Coordinates of N, CA and C in Angstrom, one line a residue:
Chain I
G4 N 237.8 156.3 226.7 CA 236.6 157.0 226.1 C 235.8 156.1 225.2
D5 N 234.7 156.7 224.7 CA 233.9 155.9 223.8 C 234.6 155.8 222.4
S6 N 234.4 154.7 221.7 CA 234.9 154.5 220.4 C 234.0 153.5 219.6
V7 N 234.2 153.6 218.3 CA 233.4 152.8 217.3 C 234.4 152.2 216.3
T8 N 234.4 150.9 216.2 CA 235.3 150.3 215.2 C 234.4 149.7 214.1
Q9 N 234.7 150.1 212.9 CA 233.9 149.7 211.8 C 234.6 149.0 210.7
M10 N 233.9 148.1 210.1 CA 234.5 147.3 209.0 C 235.2 148.2 208.0
E11 N 236.4 147.9 207.6 CA 237.1 148.7 206.6 C 236.6 148.5 205.2
G12 N 236.6 149.5 204.4 CA 236.2 149.3 203.0 C 237.3 149.4 202.1
P13 N 237.1 149.7 200.9 CA 235.7 149.7 200.3 C 235.2 148.3 200.1
V14 N 233.9 148.3 200.0 CA 233.2 147.0 199.8 C 232.4 147.1 198.5
T15 N 232.6 146.1 197.6 CA 232.0 146.0 196.3 C 231.2 144.8 196.2
L16 N 229.9 144.9 195.9 CA 229.0 143.8 195.8 C 228.2 143.8 194.5
S17 N 227.7 142.7 194.1 CA 226.8 142.7 192.9 C 225.4 143.0 193.4
E18 N 224.6 143.5 192.5 CA 223.2 143.7 192.8 C 222.5 142.4 193.3
E19 N 221.7 142.6 194.3 CA 220.9 141.5 194.9 C 221.8 140.6 195.9
A20 N 223.0 141.0 196.1 CA 223.8 140.2 197.1 C 223.4 140.6 198.5
F21 N 223.8 139.8 199.5 CA 223.6 140.0 200.9 C 224.7 140.9 201.4
L22 N 224.3 141.9 202.2 CA 225.3 142.8 202.8 C 225.4 142.7 204.3
T23 N 226.6 142.7 204.8 CA 226.9 142.9 206.2 C 228.0 143.9 206.3
I24 N 227.8 144.9 207.1 CA 228.9 145.8 207.5 C 229.0 145.7 209.0
N25 N 230.2 145.3 209.5 CA 230.4 145.1 210.9 C 230.7 146.4 211.6
C26 N 230.2 146.4 212.9 CA 230.4 147.6 213.7 C 230.4 147.1 215.2
T27 N 231.5 147.4 215.9 CA 231.6 147.1 217.3 C 231.9 148.4 218.0
Y28 N 231.6 148.5 219.3 CA 231.8 149.7 220.0 C 232.3 149.5 221.4
T29 N 232.9 150.5 222.0 CA 233.3 150.5 223.4 C 232.7 151.8 224.0
A30 N 232.0 151.6 225.1 CA 231.4 152.8 225.7 C 231.0 152.5 227.1
T31 N 231.0 153.6 227.9 CA 230.5 153.5 229.2 C 229.0 153.6 229.2
G32 N 228.3 153.0 230.2 CA 226.9 153.1 230.3 C 226.1 152.4 229.2
Y33 N 225.0 153.0 228.8 CA 224.1 152.4 227.8 C 223.9 153.3 226.7
P34 N 224.8 153.3 225.7 CA 224.7 154.3 224.6 C 223.5 153.9 223.7
S35 N 223.1 154.9 222.9 CA 222.3 154.7 221.7 C 223.2 154.4 220.5
L36 N 222.7 153.6 219.6 CA 223.6 153.2 218.5 C 222.9 153.6 217.2
F37 N 223.6 154.0 216.2 CA 223.1 154.6 214.9 C 223.9 154.0 213.7
W38 N 223.2 154.0 212.6 CA 223.8 154.0 211.3 C 223.4 155.2 210.5
Y39 N 224.4 155.9 210.0 CA 224.2 157.0 209.1 C 224.7 156.6 207.7
V40 N 224.1 157.2 206.7 CA 224.5 157.0 205.3 C 224.7 158.3 204.6
Q41 N 225.7 158.3 203.8 CA 226.1 159.5 203.0 C 226.1 159.1 201.5
Y42 N 225.1 159.6 200.8 CA 225.0 159.4 199.4 C 225.9 160.4 198.7
P43 N 226.4 160.1 197.5 CA 227.3 161.0 196.8 C 226.8 162.4 196.7
G44 N 227.6 163.4 197.1 CA 227.3 164.8 197.0 C 226.3 165.2 198.1
E45 N 225.9 164.4 199.0 CA 225.0 164.8 200.0 C 225.5 164.7 201.5
G46 N 224.8 165.2 202.4 CA 225.2 165.1 203.8 C 224.8 163.8 204.4
L47 N 225.3 163.5 205.6 CA 224.9 162.3 206.3 C 223.5 162.3 206.7
Q48 N 222.8 161.2 206.5 CA 221.4 161.0 206.9 C 221.3 159.8 207.9
L49 N 220.4 160.0 208.9 CA 220.2 158.9 209.8 C 219.5 157.8 209.0
L50 N 220.1 156.6 209.1 CA 219.5 155.4 208.4 C 218.6 154.6 209.4
L51 N 219.2 154.3 210.5 CA 218.4 153.6 211.6 C 219.1 153.8 212.9
K52 N 218.4 153.4 214.0 CA 218.9 153.6 215.3 C 218.3 152.5 216.2
A53 N 219.0 152.3 217.4 CA 218.5 151.5 218.4 C 219.0 152.1 219.7
T54 N 218.1 152.1 220.7 CA 218.4 152.8 222.0 C 218.7 151.9 223.1
K55 N 218.4 150.6 223.0 CA 218.7 149.7 224.1 C 218.9 148.3 223.6
A56 N 219.5 147.5 224.5 CA 219.9 146.1 224.2 C 218.8 145.3 223.6
D57 N 219.1 144.6 222.5 CA 218.2 143.7 221.8 C 217.2 144.5 220.9
D58 N 217.2 145.8 220.9 CA 216.4 146.6 219.9 C 216.9 146.3 218.5
K59 N 216.0 146.3 217.6 CA 216.4 146.2 216.2 C 215.9 147.4 215.5
G60 N 216.9 148.1 214.9 CA 216.5 149.3 214.0 C 216.4 148.8 212.6
S61 N 215.5 149.4 211.8 CA 215.3 149.0 210.5 C 214.8 150.2 209.6
N62 N 215.2 150.2 208.4 CA 214.7 151.2 207.4 C 215.2 150.9 206.0
K63 N 214.4 151.1 205.1 CA 214.8 150.9 203.6 C 215.3 149.5 203.4
G64 N 214.9 148.5 204.1 CA 215.4 147.1 203.9 C 216.7 146.8 204.7
F65 N 217.2 147.8 205.4 CA 218.4 147.6 206.2 C 218.0 147.3 207.7
E66 N 218.8 146.5 208.3 CA 218.5 146.2 209.7 C 219.8 146.1 210.5
A67 N 219.7 146.4 211.8 CA 220.8 146.3 212.7 C 220.3 146.0 214.1
T68 N 220.9 145.1 214.9 CA 220.4 144.7 216.2 C 221.4 145.1 217.2
Y69 N 221.0 145.7 218.3 CA 221.9 146.2 219.4 C 222.2 145.0 220.2
R70 N 223.5 144.5 220.1 CA 223.9 143.3 220.9 C 224.8 143.8 222.0
K71 N 224.3 143.8 223.2 CA 225.2 144.3 224.3 C 226.2 143.3 224.7
E72 N 225.9 142.0 224.5 CA 226.8 141.0 224.9 C 228.1 140.9 224.1
T73 N 227.9 141.3 222.8 CA 229.1 141.3 221.9 C 229.5 142.8 221.5
T74 N 228.8 143.7 222.1 CA 229.0 145.2 221.9 C 229.1 145.4 220.4
S75 N 228.1 145.0 219.7 CA 228.0 145.1 218.2 C 226.7 145.6 217.7
F76 N 226.8 146.2 216.5 CA 225.6 146.7 215.8 C 225.8 146.6 214.3
H77 N 225.8 145.4 213.9 CA 226.2 145.1 212.5 C 225.0 145.5 211.6
L78 N 225.3 146.1 210.4 CA 224.3 146.5 209.5 C 224.1 145.4 208.4
E79 N 222.9 145.0 208.1 CA 222.6 144.0 207.1 C 221.5 144.4 206.2
K80 N 221.6 143.8 205.0 CA 220.5 144.0 204.0 C 220.5 142.7 203.2
G81 N 219.3 142.2 202.9 CA 219.2 140.9 202.2 C 219.5 141.0 200.8
S82 N 219.2 142.1 200.1 CA 219.4 142.2 198.7 C 219.6 143.6 198.3
V83 N 220.9 143.9 198.0 CA 221.3 145.3 197.8 C 221.0 145.7 196.4
Q84 N 220.8 147.0 196.2 CA 220.5 147.7 194.9 C 221.6 148.7 194.6
V85 N 221.7 149.0 193.3 CA 222.7 150.0 192.9 C 222.6 151.3 193.7
S86 N 221.3 151.6 194.0 CA 221.0 152.9 194.7 C 221.5 152.9 196.1
D87 N 221.9 151.7 196.6 CA 222.5 151.7 198.0 C 224.0 152.1 198.0
S88 N 224.6 152.3 196.9 CA 226.0 152.7 196.9 C 226.1 154.0 197.6
A89 N 227.0 154.0 198.6 CA 227.1 155.2 199.5 C 228.2 154.9 200.6
V90 N 228.4 155.8 201.4 CA 229.3 155.6 202.6 C 228.4 155.4 203.8
Y91 N 228.7 154.4 204.6 CA 227.9 154.1 205.8 C 228.8 154.3 207.0
F92 N 228.2 155.0 208.0 CA 228.9 155.3 209.2 C 228.1 154.7 210.4
C93 N 228.8 154.0 211.2 CA 228.3 153.5 212.5 C 228.6 154.6 213.6
A94 N 227.7 154.8 214.5 CA 227.9 155.8 215.5 C 227.2 155.5 216.8
L95 N 227.7 156.1 217.9 CA 227.0 155.9 219.2 C 226.9 157.3 219.9
S96 N 226.0 157.3 220.8 CA 225.8 158.5 221.6 C 225.5 158.2 223.0
N97 N 226.2 158.8 223.9 CA 225.9 158.7 225.4 C 225.3 160.0 225.8
F98 N 225.3 161.1 225.0 CA 225.0 162.4 225.4 C 224.0 163.1 224.5
G99 N 223.4 162.4 223.5 CA 222.6 163.1 222.6 C 223.3 163.6 221.4
N100 N 222.7 164.4 220.6 CA 223.2 164.8 219.3 C 224.6 165.4 219.3
E101 N 224.9 166.2 220.4 CA 226.1 167.0 220.3 C 227.4 166.2 220.5
K102 N 227.3 164.9 220.8 CA 228.6 164.2 221.0 C 228.4 162.8 220.5
L103 N 228.0 162.7 219.2 CA 228.0 161.4 218.5 C 229.5 161.0 218.3
T104 N 229.8 159.7 218.5 CA 231.1 159.2 218.2 C 230.9 158.3 217.0
F105 N 231.7 158.6 216.0 CA 231.5 157.9 214.7 C 232.7 156.9 214.4
G106 N 232.3 155.9 213.6 CA 233.4 155.0 213.0 C 233.9 155.7 211.8
T107 N 234.9 155.1 211.1 CA 235.6 155.7 210.0 C 234.8 155.7 208.7
G108 N 233.7 155.0 208.7 CA 232.9 154.9 207.5 C 233.3 153.7 206.6
T109 N 232.3 153.2 205.9 CA 232.6 152.1 204.9 C 232.0 152.5 203.6
R110 N 232.8 152.5 202.6 CA 232.3 152.9 201.2 C 231.8 151.6 200.6
L111 N 230.5 151.7 200.2 CA 229.9 150.5 199.5 C 229.5 150.9 198.1
T112 N 230.0 150.0 197.2 CA 229.6 150.2 195.8 C 228.9 148.9 195.3
I113 N 227.8 149.1 194.7 CA 227.0 148.0 194.2 C 227.0 148.1 192.6
I114 N 227.4 147.0 192.0 CA 227.6 146.9 190.6 C 226.4 146.1 190.0
P115 N 225.9 146.6 188.9 CA 224.7 145.9 188.3 C 225.1 144.5 187.8
Chain L
N6 N 218.0 164.9 202.0 CA 218.5 165.7 203.1 C 217.8 167.0 203.2
A7 N 217.7 167.5 204.4 CA 216.8 168.6 204.6 C 217.4 170.0 204.5
G8 N 218.5 170.1 203.9 CA 219.0 171.4 203.5 C 220.0 172.2 204.4
V9 N 220.9 171.5 205.1 CA 222.0 172.2 205.7 C 223.0 172.5 204.6
M10 N 223.3 173.8 204.4 CA 224.2 174.2 203.4 C 225.6 174.6 203.9
Q11 N 226.6 174.0 203.4 CA 227.9 174.3 203.8 C 228.7 174.9 202.6
N12 N 229.5 175.9 202.8 CA 230.3 176.4 201.8 C 231.6 177.0 202.3
P13 N 232.7 176.9 201.5 CA 232.7 176.2 200.2 C 232.7 174.7 200.4
R14 N 232.6 174.0 199.3 CA 232.7 172.5 199.3 C 234.1 172.1 199.5
H15 N 235.0 172.9 198.8 CA 236.4 172.6 198.9 C 237.1 173.9 199.1
L16 N 238.1 173.9 200.0 CA 238.8 175.1 200.4 C 240.3 174.7 200.4
V17 N 241.1 175.5 199.7 CA 242.6 175.3 199.7 C 243.2 176.5 200.3
R18 N 244.1 176.2 201.3 CA 244.8 177.3 202.0 C 246.3 176.9 202.1
R19 N 247.1 177.9 202.1 CA 248.5 177.7 202.4 C 248.8 177.8 203.9
R20 N 249.8 177.2 204.4 CA 250.1 177.2 205.8 C 250.2 178.7 206.3
G21 N 249.6 179.0 207.4 CA 249.6 180.3 208.0 C 248.4 181.2 207.6
Q22 N 247.7 180.8 206.6 CA 246.5 181.5 206.2 C 245.3 181.2 207.1
E23 N 244.2 181.9 207.0 CA 243.0 181.7 207.7 C 242.0 181.0 206.9
A24 N 241.3 180.1 207.5 CA 240.2 179.4 206.8 C 238.9 179.7 207.5
R25 N 237.9 180.0 206.7 CA 236.5 180.3 207.3 C 235.5 179.4 206.6
L26 N 234.9 178.6 207.4 CA 233.9 177.6 206.9 C 232.5 178.0 207.3
R27 N 231.6 178.0 206.4 CA 230.3 178.5 206.7 C 229.2 177.4 206.7
C28 N 228.3 177.6 207.5 CA 227.2 176.6 207.7 C 225.9 177.3 207.9
S29 N 225.0 177.1 206.9 CA 223.6 177.6 207.1 C 222.7 176.5 207.5
P30 N 222.2 176.5 208.7 CA 221.3 175.4 209.1 C 220.0 175.3 208.4
V31 N 219.3 174.3 208.6 CA 217.9 174.2 208.1 C 217.1 175.3 208.7
K32 N 216.3 175.9 207.9 CA 215.5 177.1 208.4 C 214.7 176.7 209.6
G33 N 214.9 177.5 210.7 CA 214.1 177.2 211.9 C 214.9 176.5 212.9
H34 N 216.1 175.9 212.5 CA 216.9 175.2 213.5 C 217.8 176.2 214.2
S35 N 217.9 176.0 215.5 CA 218.7 176.9 216.3 C 219.9 176.2 217.0
H36 N 220.0 175.0 216.7 CA 221.2 174.2 217.3 C 222.1 173.8 216.1
V37 N 223.4 174.1 216.3 CA 224.4 173.7 215.3 C 225.5 173.0 215.9
Y38 N 226.0 172.0 215.2 CA 227.1 171.2 215.7 C 228.2 171.1 214.6
W39 N 229.4 171.2 214.9 CA 230.5 171.0 214.0 C 231.3 169.7 214.3
Y40 N 231.6 168.9 213.3 CA 232.4 167.7 213.4 C 233.5 167.8 212.4
R41 N 234.6 167.1 212.8 CA 235.8 167.1 211.9 C 236.1 165.6 211.6
Q42 N 236.4 165.3 210.3 CA 236.9 164.0 210.0 C 238.3 164.1 209.4
L43 N 239.3 163.7 210.2 CA 240.6 163.6 209.7 C 240.8 162.3 208.8
P44 N 241.8 162.3 207.9 CA 242.0 161.2 207.1 C 242.1 159.9 207.9
E45 N 241.4 158.9 207.4 CA 241.4 157.5 208.0 C 240.8 157.5 209.4
E46 N 240.0 158.5 209.8 CA 239.4 158.5 211.1 C 237.9 158.8 211.0
G47 N 237.2 158.5 212.1 CA 235.8 158.8 212.1 C 235.5 160.3 212.4
L48 N 234.3 160.7 212.2 CA 233.9 162.1 212.5 C 234.1 162.3 214.0
K49 N 234.7 163.5 214.4 CA 234.9 163.8 215.8 C 234.2 165.1 216.1
F50 N 233.4 165.1 217.2 CA 232.7 166.2 217.7 C 233.7 167.4 218.0
M51 N 233.3 168.6 217.6 CA 234.1 169.7 217.9 C 233.4 170.7 218.8
V52 N 232.2 171.2 218.4 CA 231.6 172.2 219.1 C 230.1 172.2 218.9
Y53 N 229.3 172.6 219.9 CA 227.9 172.7 219.8 C 227.5 174.1 220.2
L54 N 226.7 174.7 219.3 CA 226.3 176.1 219.5 C 224.8 176.2 219.4
Q55 N 224.2 177.1 220.2 CA 222.8 177.5 220.1 C 222.8 179.0 219.9
K56 N 222.0 179.5 219.0 CA 222.0 180.9 218.6 C 222.8 181.8 219.6
E57 N 223.9 182.4 219.1 CA 224.7 183.4 219.9 C 225.4 182.8 221.1
N58 N 225.3 181.5 221.3 CA 225.9 180.9 222.5 C 226.7 179.6 222.2
I59 N 227.9 179.5 222.8 CA 228.6 178.2 222.7 C 228.2 177.4 223.9
I60 N 227.6 176.2 223.6 CA 227.1 175.4 224.6 C 228.2 174.4 225.1
D61 N 228.9 173.8 224.1 CA 229.9 172.8 224.5 C 231.0 172.9 223.4
E62 N 232.2 173.3 223.8 CA 233.3 173.3 222.9 C 234.4 172.4 223.3
S63 N 234.1 171.3 224.0 CA 235.1 170.4 224.5 C 235.9 169.7 223.4
G64 N 235.4 169.6 222.2 CA 236.1 169.0 221.1 C 237.0 169.9 220.3
M65 N 237.0 171.2 220.6 CA 237.7 172.2 219.8 C 239.2 172.2 220.3
P66 N 240.1 172.2 219.4 CA 241.5 172.5 219.7 C 241.6 173.8 220.5
K67 N 242.5 173.8 221.4 CA 242.6 175.0 222.4 C 243.0 176.3 221.7
E68 N 243.8 176.1 220.6 CA 244.3 177.3 220.0 C 243.9 177.3 218.5
R69 N 243.8 178.5 217.9 CA 243.6 178.8 216.5 C 242.2 178.5 216.0
F70 N 241.4 177.8 216.7 CA 240.0 177.4 216.3 C 239.0 178.2 217.1
S71 N 238.0 178.7 216.4 CA 236.9 179.4 217.0 C 235.6 179.1 216.2
A72 N 234.5 179.3 216.9 CA 233.2 179.1 216.2 C 232.2 180.1 216.7
E73 N 231.3 180.5 215.8 CA 230.2 181.4 216.2 C 229.0 181.0 215.5
F74 N 227.9 181.4 216.1 CA 226.5 181.2 215.4 C 225.7 182.5 215.8
P75 N 225.9 183.5 215.0 CA 225.2 184.8 215.3 C 223.7 184.8 215.2
K76 N 223.1 185.8 215.7 CA 221.7 185.9 215.7 C 221.2 185.9 214.2
E77 N 221.9 186.6 213.3 CA 221.6 186.6 211.9 C 222.8 186.0 211.2
G78 N 222.5 185.1 210.2 CA 223.5 184.6 209.3 C 224.0 183.3 209.7
P79 N 224.9 182.7 208.9 CA 225.4 181.4 209.1 C 226.3 181.2 210.3
S80 N 226.5 180.0 210.7 CA 227.5 179.6 211.7 C 228.9 179.6 210.9
I81 N 229.9 180.1 211.6 CA 231.2 180.2 211.0 C 232.2 179.4 211.9
L82 N 232.9 178.5 211.3 CA 234.1 177.9 211.9 C 235.3 178.5 211.4
R83 N 236.1 179.1 212.2 CA 237.3 179.8 211.8 C 238.6 179.2 212.3
I84 N 239.5 179.0 211.4 CA 240.8 178.4 211.8 C 241.9 179.4 211.4
Q85 N 242.6 179.9 212.4 CA 243.6 180.8 212.1 C 245.0 180.1 211.9
Q86 N 245.8 180.7 211.1 CA 247.2 180.2 210.9 C 247.2 178.6 210.7
V87 N 246.5 178.2 209.6 CA 246.3 176.8 209.4 C 247.6 176.1 209.2
V88 N 247.6 174.8 209.6 CA 248.8 173.9 209.4 C 248.3 172.7 208.7
R89 N 249.2 171.9 208.1 CA 248.9 170.8 207.3 C 248.0 169.8 208.1
G90 N 248.1 169.7 209.4 CA 247.3 168.8 210.2 C 245.9 169.2 210.3
D91 N 245.5 170.4 209.8 CA 244.1 170.8 209.8 C 243.4 170.3 208.6
S92 N 244.1 169.8 207.6 CA 243.5 169.2 206.4 C 242.5 168.1 206.8
A93 N 241.2 168.3 206.5 CA 240.2 167.3 206.9 C 238.9 167.7 206.3
A94 N 237.9 166.9 206.5 CA 236.5 167.2 206.1 C 235.8 167.8 207.3
Y95 N 235.2 168.9 207.2 CA 234.5 169.5 208.3 C 233.0 169.5 208.0
F96 N 232.2 168.9 208.9 CA 230.8 168.7 208.7 C 230.0 169.5 209.7
C97 N 229.0 170.1 209.3 CA 228.1 170.9 210.1 C 226.7 170.1 210.2
A98 N 226.1 170.1 211.3 CA 224.8 169.6 211.5 C 223.9 170.5 212.2
S99 N 222.6 170.4 212.0 CA 221.6 171.3 212.7 C 220.4 170.5 213.2
S100 N 219.8 171.0 214.3 CA 218.6 170.4 214.7 C 217.7 171.5 215.3
P101 N 216.4 171.2 215.4 CA 215.5 172.2 216.0 C 215.5 172.2 217.5
L102 N 215.9 171.0 218.1 CA 216.0 170.9 219.5 C 217.2 170.1 219.9
A103 N 217.6 170.2 221.1 CA 218.7 169.4 221.6 C 218.3 168.0 221.9
G104 N 219.1 167.0 221.6 CA 218.9 165.6 222.1 C 217.8 164.9 221.3
I105 N 217.4 165.4 220.2 CA 216.4 164.7 219.4 C 217.1 164.1 218.2
D106 N 217.5 162.8 218.3 CA 218.4 162.3 217.3 C 217.8 162.2 215.9
E107 N 216.6 161.9 215.8 CA 216.0 161.8 214.5 C 216.0 163.1 213.7
K108 N 216.1 164.2 214.4 CA 216.0 165.5 213.7 C 217.4 166.1 213.5
L109 N 218.4 165.4 213.5 CA 219.8 165.9 213.2 C 220.1 165.8 211.7
F110 N 220.3 167.0 211.1 CA 220.6 167.0 209.7 C 222.0 167.5 209.4
F111 N 222.7 166.8 208.5 CA 224.1 167.1 208.2 C 224.2 167.8 206.9
G112 N 225.2 168.7 206.8 CA 225.6 169.2 205.5 C 226.5 168.2 204.7
S113 N 226.9 168.6 203.5 CA 227.7 167.8 202.7 C 229.2 167.9 203.1
G114 N 229.5 168.9 203.9 CA 230.9 169.0 204.4 C 231.7 170.0 203.6
T115 N 232.8 170.5 204.2 CA 233.8 171.3 203.5 C 235.1 170.5 203.6
Q116 N 235.7 170.3 202.5 CA 237.0 169.6 202.5 C 238.1 170.7 202.5
L117 N 238.8 170.8 203.6 CA 239.9 171.8 203.7 C 241.2 171.1 203.4
S118 N 242.0 171.7 202.5 CA 243.3 171.2 202.1 C 244.3 172.3 202.4
V119 N 245.3 172.0 203.2 CA 246.3 172.9 203.6 C 247.6 172.5 202.8
L120 N 248.1 173.4 202.0 CA 249.3 173.1 201.2 C 250.6 173.5 202.0

């Protein structure tokens, strides 16, 4: 079945550091790929998505490129801020909203 | 976040008791999804409901678990005779339409602890 393997956390970085959170997937067909973010006390929110190979999703300074050859969708940001502290989930979908497959989540803490 | 409300935030039950988890979707949303996150695992799809109908329950355990989304009121996930293995975070999400990824909104989750 489909699965998502995500970089284990927690991850702690200093403000303005470069961020990479690794995500690889196993899936049949051509899934859509997502990054969701959960800020403290809130629900998951869609951060960015990509629906086909070589697509790049981007939002709020975060980027991720759909790499079919390496089955990866790594999340990057050039300069993190304290407000980026949250839990980040990588996910895929072959069937739309109702059957998203998630990774375990990576807790990111940014220190001033 | 666009206002999916889940309650309670934390629920403690003893083995054998019933757990009822509530989810009020964003106003106007008629599609509700339940996901479960067991410790050290990713969120797993449980069930997809559309007002008064269960569309897909392929992720629901075969026994003790049920879900409803009545015409009026919140969606309810009910777990009968809870066991320690049911301890997890349960997330609800809603959308106005099926298959529109950008419009999927999640609640903050209910953390169920079974003693």
